[in-house]
Amino acid sequence: MNPSLLLVSNEPSTRDAVVDAVSGLGADLLTARDGDEALEIVAKKQVDGVITGLRMKGMDGLALMRRLHETDPDLPVILVTAYGTVASAVRAMKAGAFDYIEKPLSREDVRHTVEKALALTRLVAENRVLREELERQYDFSAIVGTSPEMLEILRLAGDVAQTDATVLITGDSGTGKELLSRAIHYNSPRAGHPFVAINCATLPENLLESELFGYEKGAFTGADRRKIGRFELAAGGTLFLDEIGDMSPAVQVKLLRVLEEGEFTRLGGTETLSADVRLIVATNKNLPKMVHEREFRDDLYYRINVFPIQLPALRQRPRDILSLARHFLRDLGERTGKLVTEIEPEARRVLLQSDWPGNVRELKNVLERAVILTQGTSIGLEHLPARLQQGYTLPASAPFSLPAGGLDMEDLERMLLVQALEQSRDNKSEAARLLGMSRATFRYRLRKYGLEAA
């Protein structure tokens, strides 16, 4: 859609000059004779920029701007000023005007100012869409998991999101620690401010310190300019420190000071800066063990361990594997345009039997590879990596011998139910999944054969 520009003026010369200047910009020009008519138009139509006279009968340009900004603070308003009223225009800019242009209107000045205003509107709209997408992507409902373990984690995360408490997320690599931290941020009162992440394991000690706190020009050899650190970049928002277990003792000391005093200084600087951030940290290491072995400061550990959340490995929540798989297939379909909707039974069994040392990240990569390889709408055993197929075993045959008089189907069904219970260690949900039944159907079969107590 073409951007729309609203001109508020009853002077023919001003209208003609603006029409001439904006021709060729691809903008739809709307006109109003005064402020009241302008408000009526804006109430009915989308407007991307406004040009208005500063001095008009009735409502002046400054009053009109204030009324417009009550409903859309980002709407750029350009003021048209007569000679000798520049001081008033400057005051208006301080009050929120985008810019001003002087009479007599120059075609180049009008065109250049309008282009800047429309560019700002596009940027604001793009940022708004991006933020809405981020909030949708990192909404708690977007985190896939129906197992009791994940439901409890989502409940805890939802509770702590409304606070400023420091969160310590632990778990194996690939379990989704950063995803959960972003969800906490985008569901918190700080969601309108930055989420800044840094991986402590990827930077040596001196670089990590300068990345966190920034430095002044001349702080060390090669520091030819001032650098803003992550604590400043995250002001008002959330700072996520991933793999904090790999942080050196020297940087641990400085981080502890920030947490205790809420202040820091850039390297080579003297100015004390406030650290207005919410801290979320994560690690795949055993921090209590590291504290015991004096590899991690105990005082820092107690500072960051305010609200711990332990993410389980994927092998500990097999109930979520197929739900995650279906979620990734939908996501891959949207991104690639390749519609894959089914996972064949043999492939499902392989996914459920795998240990998944890489956890959710590994599962996602396996499915992306499978989608690339398949030529149809389903994923079969042949589309999965060889390492998964090698660890796969066919379901064991029922350990029984046929009696001389034969075996009816009810006897066979009863034996399969018993075997499924034994193989799943009496986990009824798992046993139902092994037999390809719903939990309700499985429980009905148990009652039918008097096996429910078993």
Short mmCIF file of C-alpha atoms in Angstrom, two decimals:
data_model
loop_
_atom_site.label_atom_id
_atom_site.label_comp_id
_atom_site.label_asym_id
_atom_site.label_seq_id
_atom_site.Cartn_x
_atom_site.Cartn_y
_atom_site.Cartn_z
CA MET A 1 0.00 0.00 0.00
CA ASN A 2 1.12 3.53 -0.75
CA PRO A 3 1.94 5.69 2.27
CA SER A 4 -0.57 8.46 2.99
CA LEU A 5 0.30 12.06 3.78
CA LEU A 6 -2.13 14.56 5.29
CA LEU A 7 -1.77 18.27 4.49
CA VAL A 8 -3.58 20.66 6.84
CA SER A 9 -3.83 24.12 5.26
CA ASN A 10 -6.39 26.44 3.69
CA GLU A 11 -3.80 28.34 1.68
CA PRO A 12 -3.84 27.45 -2.05
CA SER A 13 -0.16 28.36 -2.48
CA THR A 14 0.89 25.96 0.28
CA ARG A 15 -1.26 23.17 -1.15
CA ASP A 16 0.12 23.64 -4.64
CA ALA A 17 3.72 23.65 -3.39
CA VAL A 18 3.25 20.46 -1.36
CA VAL A 19 1.41 18.65 -4.19
CA ASP A 20 4.24 19.51 -6.57
CA ALA A 21 6.94 18.46 -4.10
CA VAL A 22 5.50 15.06 -3.17
CA SER A 23 4.54 14.01 -6.71
CA GLY A 24 6.54 10.98 -7.71
CA LEU A 25 7.02 9.76 -4.12
CA GLY A 26 4.20 7.26 -4.44
CA ALA A 27 2.31 8.81 -1.53
CA ASP A 28 -1.44 9.43 -1.39
CA LEU A 29 -2.05 13.06 -0.42
CA LEU A 30 -5.06 13.86 1.77
CA THR A 31 -6.05 17.46 2.57
CA ALA A 32 -7.85 19.20 5.42
CA ARG A 33 -8.71 22.88 5.81
CA ASP A 34 -8.21 23.02 9.59
CA GLY A 35 -7.35 21.00 12.67
CA ASP A 36 -10.86 19.72 13.33
CA GLU A 37 -11.19 18.31 9.81
CA ALA A 38 -7.71 16.78 10.12
CA LEU A 39 -8.73 14.90 13.29
CA GLU A 40 -11.84 13.59 11.54
CA ILE A 41 -9.71 12.23 8.67
CA VAL A 42 -7.16 10.61 10.98
CA ALA A 43 -9.96 8.95 12.94
CA LYS A 44 -11.17 7.22 9.76
CA LYS A 45 -8.00 6.58 7.74
CA GLN A 46 -4.42 5.44 8.25
CA VAL A 47 -2.06 8.42 7.97
CA ASP A 48 1.73 8.05 7.78
CA GLY A 49 2.70 11.71 8.08
CA VAL A 50 1.17 15.16 8.61
CA ILE A 51 2.15 18.58 7.24
CA THR A 52 0.39 21.42 9.03
CA GLY A 53 0.68 25.14 9.37
CA LEU A 54 1.88 26.41 12.73
CA ARG A 55 -0.55 29.31 12.84
CA MET A 56 -4.12 28.51 11.81
CA LYS A 57 -7.57 29.73 12.74
CA GLY A 58 -9.12 27.81 15.56
CA MET A 59 -6.81 24.96 16.53
CA ASP A 60 -3.17 25.88 15.81
CA GLY A 61 -0.54 23.44 14.57
CA LEU A 62 0.93 22.82 18.03
CA ALA A 63 -2.47 21.92 19.51
CA LEU A 64 -3.21 19.67 16.53
CA MET A 65 0.12 17.88 16.99
CA ARG A 66 -0.65 17.21 20.65
CA ARG A 67 -4.07 15.78 19.77
CA LEU A 68 -2.54 13.55 17.07
CA HIS A 69 0.16 12.28 19.41
CA GLU A 70 -2.41 11.29 22.00
CA THR A 71 -3.44 8.39 19.77
CA ASP A 72 -0.17 7.85 17.83
CA PRO A 73 2.98 9.19 19.50
CA ASP A 74 5.11 7.99 16.57
CA LEU A 75 3.22 9.93 13.87
CA PRO A 76 5.67 12.43 12.28
CA VAL A 77 4.25 15.97 12.17
CA ILE A 78 5.96 18.58 9.94
CA LEU A 79 5.24 22.25 10.69
CA VAL A 80 5.03 24.95 8.03
CA THR A 81 6.27 28.25 9.43
CA ALA A 82 6.23 31.80 8.13
CA TYR A 83 9.29 34.04 8.23
CA GLY A 84 9.96 35.22 11.77
CA THR A 85 8.31 32.24 13.51
CA VAL A 86 11.29 29.91 13.46
CA ALA A 87 11.74 30.23 17.23
CA SER A 88 8.19 28.98 17.71
CA ALA A 89 8.89 26.08 15.36
CA VAL A 90 11.97 25.09 17.36
CA ARG A 91 9.90 25.08 20.54
CA ALA A 92 7.36 22.91 18.77
CA MET A 93 10.08 20.43 17.78
CA LYS A 94 11.09 20.18 21.40
CA ALA A 95 7.47 19.37 22.12
CA GLY A 96 7.52 16.47 19.64
CA ALA A 97 7.35 17.82 16.08
CA PHE A 98 9.37 15.87 13.51
CA ASP A 99 10.70 18.90 11.60
CA TYR A 100 9.70 22.28 10.16
CA ILE A 101 9.91 23.95 6.75
CA GLU A 102 9.88 27.70 6.12
CA LYS A 103 7.83 29.73 3.70
CA PRO A 104 8.20 30.32 0.84
CA LEU A 105 8.24 26.56 0.43
CA SER A 106 11.13 25.09 -1.53
CA ARG A 107 10.30 21.98 -3.55
CA GLU A 108 13.58 20.35 -2.52
CA ASP A 109 13.09 21.14 1.18
CA VAL A 110 9.54 19.81 1.24
CA ARG A 111 10.41 16.67 -0.69
CA HIS A 112 13.49 15.91 1.44
CA THR A 113 11.61 16.44 4.73
CA VAL A 114 8.65 14.31 3.63
CA GLU A 115 10.96 11.49 2.50
CA LYS A 116 12.63 11.47 5.93
CA ALA A 117 9.25 11.45 7.70
CA LEU A 118 7.88 8.57 5.62
CA ALA A 119 11.12 6.62 6.11
CA LEU A 120 10.71 7.04 9.87
CA THR A 121 7.14 5.79 9.67
CA ARG A 122 8.25 2.71 7.75
CA LEU A 123 11.00 2.03 10.29
CA VAL A 124 8.60 2.38 13.24
CA ALA A 125 6.11 0.05 11.55
CA GLU A 126 8.82 -2.54 10.81
CA ASN A 127 10.04 -2.39 14.41
CA ARG A 128 6.49 -2.79 15.68
CA VAL A 129 5.94 -5.86 13.49
CA LEU A 130 9.31 -7.29 14.55
CA ARG A 131 8.52 -6.80 18.23
CA GLU A 132 5.09 -8.41 17.82
CA GLU A 133 6.74 -11.34 16.03
CA LEU A 134 9.32 -11.68 18.81
CA GLU A 135 6.64 -11.59 21.47
CA ARG A 136 4.63 -14.21 19.56
CA GLN A 137 7.68 -16.38 18.94
CA TYR A 138 8.76 -16.28 22.57
CA ASP A 139 5.34 -16.52 24.14
CA PHE A 140 5.20 -19.34 26.70
CA SER A 141 2.54 -21.05 24.58
CA ALA A 142 5.13 -21.33 21.79
CA ILE A 143 7.33 -23.54 23.99
CA VAL A 144 6.29 -27.07 23.09
CA GLY A 145 5.84 -29.56 25.89
CA THR A 146 2.95 -31.41 27.52
CA SER A 147 4.95 -33.55 29.92
CA PRO A 148 4.47 -32.82 33.64
CA GLU A 149 8.11 -31.70 33.83
CA MET A 150 7.71 -29.04 31.15
CA LEU A 151 4.33 -27.85 32.42
CA GLU A 152 5.88 -27.25 35.84
CA ILE A 153 8.80 -25.36 34.28
CA LEU A 154 6.43 -23.12 32.30
CA ARG A 155 4.47 -22.41 35.48
CA LEU A 156 7.65 -21.42 37.33
CA ALA A 157 8.86 -19.29 34.42
CA GLY A 158 5.52 -17.52 34.18
CA ASP A 159 5.62 -16.67 37.88
CA VAL A 160 9.20 -15.34 37.89
CA ALA A 161 8.70 -13.37 34.65
CA GLN A 162 6.63 -10.78 36.53
CA THR A 163 9.50 -10.03 38.90
CA ASP A 164 13.05 -8.72 38.59
CA ALA A 165 14.54 -11.74 40.35
CA THR A 166 17.75 -13.23 38.95
CA VAL A 167 17.08 -16.57 37.25
CA LEU A 168 19.55 -19.46 37.01
CA ILE A 169 18.62 -21.91 34.22
CA THR A 170 20.52 -25.19 34.22
CA GLY A 171 20.37 -28.15 31.87
CA ASP A 172 22.25 -30.05 29.19
CA SER A 173 23.25 -28.36 25.94
CA GLY A 174 20.36 -28.11 23.51
CA THR A 175 17.55 -28.22 26.07
CA GLY A 176 16.38 -24.68 25.28
CA LYS A 177 17.91 -22.50 27.99
CA GLU A 178 18.13 -19.37 25.83
CA LEU A 179 14.64 -19.94 24.42
CA LEU A 180 13.23 -20.05 27.95
CA SER A 181 15.19 -16.95 28.98
CA ARG A 182 13.79 -14.99 26.02
CA ALA A 183 10.27 -16.14 26.90
CA ILE A 184 10.76 -14.89 30.46
CA HIS A 185 11.94 -11.51 29.13
CA TYR A 186 9.17 -11.04 26.55
CA ASN A 187 6.53 -11.87 29.16
CA SER A 188 7.97 -9.49 31.76
CA PRO A 189 7.42 -5.78 32.46
CA ARG A 190 10.82 -5.22 30.76
CA ALA A 191 9.59 -6.61 27.40
CA GLY A 192 9.70 -3.16 25.77
CA HIS A 193 13.44 -2.88 26.44
CA PRO A 194 16.38 -4.84 24.98
CA PHE A 195 17.19 -8.49 25.47
CA VAL A 196 20.98 -8.79 25.23
CA ALA A 197 22.74 -12.16 25.23
CA ILE A 198 26.39 -13.13 25.53
CA ASN A 199 28.04 -16.54 25.66
CA CYS A 200 30.73 -16.56 28.34
CA ALA A 201 32.36 -19.69 26.91
CA THR A 202 33.22 -18.16 23.54
CA LEU A 203 35.34 -15.22 24.72
CA PRO A 204 38.69 -15.12 26.55
CA GLU A 205 38.80 -13.34 29.90
CA ASN A 206 39.94 -9.90 28.69
CA LEU A 207 37.44 -9.78 25.82
CA LEU A 208 34.55 -10.97 27.99
CA GLU A 209 35.25 -8.21 30.52
CA SER A 210 35.31 -5.50 27.85
CA GLU A 211 32.16 -6.92 26.23
CA LEU A 212 30.29 -6.85 29.54
CA PHE A 213 31.40 -3.47 30.87
CA GLY A 214 32.69 -1.62 27.80
CA TYR A 215 35.83 0.52 27.73
CA GLU A 216 37.02 4.07 27.23
CA LYS A 217 39.25 5.25 24.40
CA GLY A 218 42.87 4.52 25.28
CA ALA A 219 42.00 1.96 27.98
CA PHE A 220 44.41 -0.50 26.35
CA THR A 221 46.38 -0.91 23.14
CA GLY A 222 43.99 -0.83 20.21
CA ALA A 223 41.18 0.91 22.10
CA ASP A 224 40.86 3.77 19.62
CA ARG A 225 37.30 4.63 20.59
CA ARG A 226 34.79 4.21 23.38
CA LYS A 227 32.88 0.92 23.39
CA ILE A 228 29.51 0.48 25.08
CA GLY A 229 29.26 -2.79 27.03
CA ARG A 230 26.41 -5.26 27.27
CA PHE A 231 25.28 -3.94 30.66
CA GLU A 232 24.68 -0.52 29.06
CA LEU A 233 23.10 -1.98 25.91
CA ALA A 234 20.63 -3.94 28.06
CA ALA A 235 19.62 -0.90 30.15
CA GLY A 236 16.01 -1.29 31.27
CA GLY A 237 15.87 -4.80 29.82
CA THR A 238 17.40 -8.22 30.36
CA LEU A 239 21.01 -9.41 30.18
CA PHE A 240 21.39 -13.13 29.48
CA LEU A 241 24.74 -14.68 30.42
CA ASP A 242 24.96 -18.09 28.80
CA GLU A 243 27.48 -20.69 30.04
CA ILE A 244 28.32 -18.69 33.14
CA GLY A 245 30.15 -21.75 34.47
CA ASP A 246 32.95 -20.95 31.99
CA MET A 247 33.48 -17.42 33.33
CA SER A 248 37.00 -16.81 34.69
CA PRO A 249 37.50 -16.04 38.41
CA ALA A 250 38.62 -12.47 37.64
CA VAL A 251 35.43 -11.66 35.73
CA GLN A 252 33.36 -13.44 38.39
CA VAL A 253 34.67 -10.93 40.94
CA LYS A 254 33.63 -7.96 38.81
CA LEU A 255 30.22 -9.45 38.05
CA LEU A 256 29.67 -10.02 41.77
CA ARG A 257 30.40 -6.33 42.45
CA VAL A 258 27.78 -5.29 39.89
CA LEU A 259 25.19 -7.58 41.45
CA GLU A 260 25.95 -6.33 44.97
CA GLU A 261 26.17 -2.61 44.23
CA GLY A 262 24.16 -2.22 41.02
CA GLU A 263 26.99 -0.14 39.54
CA PHE A 264 30.02 -0.56 37.30
CA THR A 265 32.62 1.43 35.38
CA ARG A 266 33.94 0.97 31.88
CA LEU A 267 37.50 -0.30 31.54
CA GLY A 268 39.83 2.67 31.75
CA GLY A 269 37.02 4.93 32.94
CA THR A 270 36.13 6.73 36.14
CA GLU A 271 32.42 7.38 35.63
CA THR A 272 30.15 5.18 37.75
CA LEU A 273 27.26 3.79 35.71
CA SER A 274 24.02 2.26 36.94
CA ALA A 275 23.27 -1.35 35.97
CA ASP A 276 19.50 -1.26 35.47
CA VAL A 277 19.15 -4.79 34.08
CA ARG A 278 17.38 -8.01 34.92
CA LEU A 279 19.92 -10.86 34.94
CA ILE A 280 19.25 -14.36 33.63
CA VAL A 281 22.15 -16.81 33.61
CA ALA A 282 22.48 -20.35 32.29
CA THR A 283 24.93 -23.21 32.37
CA ASN A 284 25.22 -26.90 31.52
CA LYS A 285 27.75 -27.42 34.31
CA ASN A 286 27.28 -28.58 37.89
CA LEU A 287 27.80 -25.28 39.73
CA PRO A 288 27.47 -26.71 43.29
CA LYS A 289 30.24 -29.19 42.45
CA MET A 290 32.35 -26.37 40.98
CA VAL A 291 31.81 -24.33 44.15
CA HIS A 292 32.89 -27.31 46.27
CA GLU A 293 36.02 -27.71 44.15
CA ARG A 294 36.69 -23.93 44.29
CA GLU A 295 36.26 -23.52 40.53
CA PHE A 296 33.34 -21.10 40.96
CA ARG A 297 32.90 -18.43 43.62
CA ASP A 298 30.42 -19.45 46.29
CA ASP A 299 29.31 -15.83 46.92
CA LEU A 300 28.55 -15.34 43.23
CA TYR A 301 26.70 -18.67 43.09
CA TYR A 302 24.42 -17.63 45.94
CA ARG A 303 23.80 -14.29 44.20
CA ILE A 304 22.70 -15.85 40.92
CA ASN A 305 20.86 -18.82 42.43
CA VAL A 306 17.84 -16.73 43.43
CA PHE A 307 15.31 -18.58 41.27
CA PRO A 308 16.73 -21.83 39.81
CA ILE A 309 15.03 -23.65 36.94
CA GLN A 310 16.32 -27.07 35.86
CA LEU A 311 15.50 -28.01 32.25
CA PRO A 312 15.25 -31.80 31.82
CA ALA A 313 17.06 -33.61 29.02
CA LEU A 314 14.86 -34.75 26.15
CA ARG A 315 15.41 -38.41 27.09
CA GLN A 316 13.82 -37.59 30.46
CA ARG A 317 10.61 -36.39 28.84
CA PRO A 318 9.95 -38.76 25.91
CA ARG A 319 6.31 -37.74 25.97
CA ASP A 320 7.33 -34.46 24.29
CA ILE A 321 9.40 -35.96 21.45
CA LEU A 322 6.59 -36.44 18.92
CA SER A 323 4.94 -33.14 19.88
CA LEU A 324 8.24 -31.35 19.25
CA ALA A 325 8.70 -33.26 15.99
CA ARG A 326 5.31 -32.16 14.68
CA HIS A 327 6.04 -28.58 15.75
CA PHE A 328 9.35 -28.56 13.88
CA LEU A 329 7.74 -30.03 10.76
CA ARG A 330 5.15 -27.24 10.74
CA ASP A 331 7.87 -24.64 11.23
CA LEU A 332 10.04 -26.13 8.49
CA GLY A 333 7.05 -26.22 6.18
CA GLU A 334 6.41 -22.52 6.70
CA ARG A 335 10.05 -21.65 6.09
CA THR A 336 10.77 -23.95 3.15
CA GLY A 337 7.36 -24.32 1.54
CA LYS A 338 7.83 -28.12 1.64
CA LEU A 339 4.79 -29.66 3.27
CA VAL A 340 5.73 -32.74 5.32
CA THR A 341 2.91 -33.79 7.63
CA GLU A 342 3.53 -37.44 8.59
CA ILE A 343 6.16 -39.49 10.40
CA GLU A 344 5.88 -43.17 9.52
CA PRO A 345 5.52 -45.70 12.39
CA GLU A 346 9.06 -47.10 12.11
CA ALA A 347 10.52 -43.57 12.12
CA ARG A 348 8.37 -42.64 15.12
CA ARG A 349 9.70 -45.62 17.05
CA VAL A 350 13.29 -44.61 16.23
CA LEU A 351 12.67 -41.06 17.46
CA LEU A 352 11.17 -42.39 20.70
CA GLN A 353 13.98 -44.88 21.33
CA SER A 354 16.87 -42.45 20.75
CA ASP A 355 18.81 -41.02 23.70
CA TRP A 356 19.14 -37.55 22.08
CA PRO A 357 22.47 -36.41 23.61
CA GLY A 358 22.02 -33.14 21.70
CA ASN A 359 18.48 -32.82 23.07
CA VAL A 360 15.93 -30.58 21.35
CA ARG A 361 18.55 -28.99 19.11
CA GLU A 362 19.60 -32.41 17.79
CA LEU A 363 15.98 -33.45 17.19
CA LYS A 364 15.37 -30.27 15.19
CA ASN A 365 18.48 -30.86 13.06
CA VAL A 366 17.50 -34.49 12.39
CA LEU A 367 14.05 -33.44 11.20
CA GLU A 368 15.42 -30.66 9.01
CA ARG A 369 17.69 -33.21 7.31
CA ALA A 370 14.77 -35.60 6.88
CA VAL A 371 12.58 -32.92 5.30
CA ILE A 372 15.36 -32.17 2.80
CA LEU A 373 15.72 -35.86 1.89
CA THR A 374 12.08 -36.87 1.58
CA GLN A 375 10.37 -36.47 -1.78
CA GLY A 376 6.90 -36.90 -0.38
CA THR A 377 4.82 -35.67 2.53
CA SER A 378 6.07 -38.19 5.10
CA ILE A 379 9.33 -39.07 6.84
CA GLY A 380 10.38 -42.71 6.84
CA LEU A 381 13.12 -44.71 8.50
CA GLU A 382 15.38 -44.21 5.47
CA HIS A 383 15.33 -40.43 5.96
CA LEU A 384 16.84 -40.61 9.45
CA PRO A 385 20.61 -40.59 10.14
CA ALA A 386 22.38 -43.97 10.21
CA ARG A 387 23.46 -43.47 13.82
CA LEU A 388 19.80 -43.45 14.90
CA GLN A 389 18.90 -46.46 12.78
CA GLN A 390 21.83 -48.47 14.16
CA GLY A 391 20.56 -48.05 17.71
CA TYR A 392 17.03 -49.05 16.76
CA THR A 393 15.64 -52.45 17.73
CA LEU A 394 12.38 -53.89 16.52
CA PRO A 395 9.76 -54.49 19.22
CA ALA A 396 10.46 -57.84 20.84
CA SER A 397 8.17 -60.70 19.93
CA ALA A 398 5.76 -61.79 22.63
CA PRO A 399 7.47 -64.50 24.72
CA PHE A 400 4.98 -67.29 24.37
CA SER A 401 4.48 -70.52 22.44
CA LEU A 402 1.31 -71.44 20.64
CA PRO A 403 -0.82 -73.97 22.55
CA ALA A 404 -1.91 -77.17 20.79
CA GLY A 405 -5.45 -75.93 20.45
CA GLY A 406 -4.43 -72.58 18.93
CA LEU A 407 -4.73 -69.04 20.28
CA ASP A 408 -7.65 -66.67 19.86
CA MET A 409 -7.24 -62.91 19.29
CA GLU A 410 -8.31 -61.97 22.81
CA ASP A 411 -5.50 -64.05 24.29
CA LEU A 412 -3.03 -62.41 21.92
CA GLU A 413 -4.30 -58.94 22.78
CA ARG A 414 -4.00 -59.63 26.50
CA MET A 415 -0.40 -60.82 26.10
CA LEU A 416 0.51 -57.70 24.12
CA LEU A 417 -0.95 -55.50 26.84
CA VAL A 418 1.08 -57.30 29.49
CA GLN A 419 4.26 -57.07 27.43
CA ALA A 420 3.76 -53.34 26.81
CA LEU A 421 3.32 -52.74 30.53
CA GLU A 422 6.48 -54.71 31.29
CA GLN A 423 8.52 -52.91 28.62
CA SER A 424 7.32 -49.48 29.81
CA ARG A 425 7.80 -50.39 33.49
CA ASP A 426 4.09 -49.88 34.17
CA ASN A 427 4.03 -46.42 32.57
CA LYS A 428 0.57 -46.55 31.00
CA SER A 429 1.10 -43.56 28.71
CA GLU A 430 4.32 -45.10 27.36
CA ALA A 431 2.70 -48.54 27.01
CA ALA A 432 -0.20 -47.03 25.06
CA ARG A 433 2.26 -45.26 22.76
CA LEU A 434 4.18 -48.52 22.13
CA LEU A 435 0.96 -50.17 20.98
CA GLY A 436 -0.18 -47.17 18.95
CA MET A 437 -3.24 -46.63 21.13
CA SER A 438 -4.64 -43.58 22.84
CA ARG A 439 -4.36 -43.61 26.64
CA ALA A 440 -8.15 -43.87 26.94
CA THR A 441 -8.29 -46.91 24.62
CA PHE A 442 -5.41 -48.55 26.45
CA ARG A 443 -7.09 -48.14 29.83
CA TYR A 444 -10.32 -49.55 28.39
CA ARG A 445 -8.42 -52.64 27.22
CA LEU A 446 -6.84 -53.04 30.66
CA ARG A 447 -10.26 -52.98 32.32
CA LYS A 448 -11.62 -55.39 29.73
CA TYR A 449 -9.00 -58.03 30.62
CA GLY A 450 -8.86 -57.28 34.32
CA LEU A 451 -5.30 -55.85 34.08
CA GLU A 452 -5.89 -52.33 35.40
CA ALA A 453 -4.57 -53.14 38.89
CA ALA A 454 -1.51 -54.75 37.32
#
